[in-house]
Amino acid sequence: MDPSTPPPASPGRASAAAPAPPAGGGGRGAPVVTLTRRLTFAAAHALANPALPPAASAALYGRCSALHGHNYTLWVSVRGPIDPVSGMVVGAAALKAAMAAAVADLDHADLGNIPDLGGVSTVERVAVLLWGRLAGGELGGVLDQVELAETENIRAVYRGEVQDPRCGHGLGSEHFGRGRGVFAADPRRWDASAVRVV
């Protein structure tokens, strides 16, 4: 055996001299990767719907209708091919900056005062709002998912889907499509007669 030749690798272990696999997937195209970053912020809100009478709104949201706060955790996922030059789906600094800009007016604020939420500041609507802010910027082409945890027990996940209005209240995946932009449902469209006050 030539002394300049490394010994064969043990079964189940790669040789230290083995080259790394090509970043481009070995001629099959660039690997597609999902990258997720976390950010935390604090905000207060009192759940209410301005289109409902105060008693109906209080009955709908229960104890959450009183002003209270949360330490939110936001995860933003981007998905795309690995860039052959940078080795990244998107620059980590760009992702961090986009997320910070998206929550800038929400951090340490009363969400009831955020006009884009239309007075209804549920975790679902905040997640959709954040998607719209992120999709409208540099991340628009690679944004895959926004996940927002309000507490350790409840979180909303949004992937840009919108219900086809022709399908009524169906919840099957065939009733949804990928959308872009801020959720702009008018809280005045709520059917106040469907809310029972007890």
Short mmCIF file of C-alpha atoms in Angstrom, two decimals, residues 64-143:
data_model
loop_
_atom_site.label_atom_id
_atom_site.label_comp_id
_atom_site.label_asym_id
_atom_site.label_seq_id
_atom_site.Cartn_x
_atom_site.Cartn_y
_atom_site.Cartn_z
CA CYS A 64 -60.01 37.73 26.51
CA SER A 65 -62.25 40.76 25.97
CA ALA A 66 -60.38 42.48 28.84
CA LEU A 67 -57.07 44.21 28.07
CA HIS A 68 -54.19 41.75 28.50
CA GLY A 69 -50.78 41.08 27.00
CA HIS A 70 -48.75 38.33 25.38
CA ASN A 71 -45.15 37.54 24.62
CA TYR A 72 -45.55 36.48 20.99
CA THR A 73 -43.15 34.16 19.18
CA LEU A 74 -43.02 34.53 15.41
CA TRP A 75 -41.46 31.95 13.10
CA VAL A 76 -41.07 32.88 9.44
CA SER A 77 -40.19 30.18 6.92
CA VAL A 78 -38.81 30.84 3.47
CA ARG A 79 -38.48 28.10 0.86
CA GLY A 80 -36.46 28.03 -2.29
CA PRO A 81 -33.41 26.72 -4.09
CA ILE A 82 -30.03 27.19 -2.50
CA ASP A 83 -28.21 29.97 -4.31
CA PRO A 84 -25.01 28.54 -5.85
CA VAL A 85 -22.97 31.61 -4.92
CA SER A 86 -24.14 32.38 -1.36
CA GLY A 87 -25.16 28.84 -0.38
CA MET A 88 -28.37 30.30 1.12
CA VAL A 89 -32.06 30.46 0.25
CA VAL A 90 -32.12 34.07 1.46
CA GLY A 91 -29.57 36.08 3.41
CA ALA A 92 -29.96 35.66 7.17
CA ALA A 93 -29.54 39.41 7.70
CA ALA A 94 -32.24 40.18 5.13
CA LEU A 95 -34.65 37.73 6.79
CA LYS A 96 -33.96 39.19 10.23
CA ALA A 97 -34.45 42.76 8.96
CA ALA A 98 -37.71 41.91 7.16
CA MET A 99 -39.13 40.28 10.28
CA ALA A 100 -38.10 43.21 12.52
CA ALA A 101 -39.72 45.68 10.12
CA ALA A 102 -42.93 43.61 9.98
CA VAL A 103 -43.41 43.73 13.77
CA ALA A 104 -41.96 47.20 14.43
CA ASP A 105 -45.33 48.89 15.09
CA LEU A 106 -46.72 45.86 16.96
CA ASP A 107 -43.94 45.46 19.54
CA HIS A 108 -45.00 46.88 22.93
CA ALA A 109 -48.20 48.24 21.39
CA ASP A 110 -51.93 47.80 21.91
CA LEU A 111 -52.97 45.76 18.86
CA GLY A 112 -56.41 47.35 19.05
CA ASN A 113 -54.73 50.53 17.78
CA ILE A 114 -53.27 48.90 14.64
CA PRO A 115 -55.45 50.09 11.74
CA ASP A 116 -54.55 47.15 9.48
CA LEU A 117 -56.24 44.74 11.92
CA GLY A 118 -59.61 46.49 11.65
CA GLY A 119 -60.21 46.33 15.40
CA VAL A 120 -60.09 42.50 15.54
CA SER A 121 -56.68 41.48 16.90
CA THR A 122 -56.91 37.68 17.11
CA VAL A 123 -53.72 35.66 16.69
CA GLU A 124 -55.08 34.46 13.34
CA ARG A 125 -55.50 37.98 11.99
CA VAL A 126 -52.10 39.10 13.28
CA ALA A 127 -50.47 36.14 11.51
CA VAL A 128 -52.22 37.04 8.25
CA LEU A 129 -51.21 40.69 8.67
CA LEU A 130 -47.57 39.67 9.14
CA TRP A 131 -47.74 37.44 6.05
CA GLY A 132 -49.01 40.40 4.02
CA ARG A 133 -46.23 42.65 5.25
CA LEU A 134 -43.55 40.05 4.53
CA ALA A 135 -44.97 38.90 1.16
CA GLY A 136 -45.07 42.49 -0.06
CA GLY A 137 -41.33 42.93 0.38
CA GLU A 138 -38.05 41.21 -0.40
CA LEU A 139 -39.31 37.82 0.84
CA GLY A 140 -42.34 37.75 -1.47
CA GLY A 141 -40.93 35.18 -3.85
CA VAL A 142 -39.73 32.73 -1.18
CA LEU A 143 -42.11 33.27 1.77
#
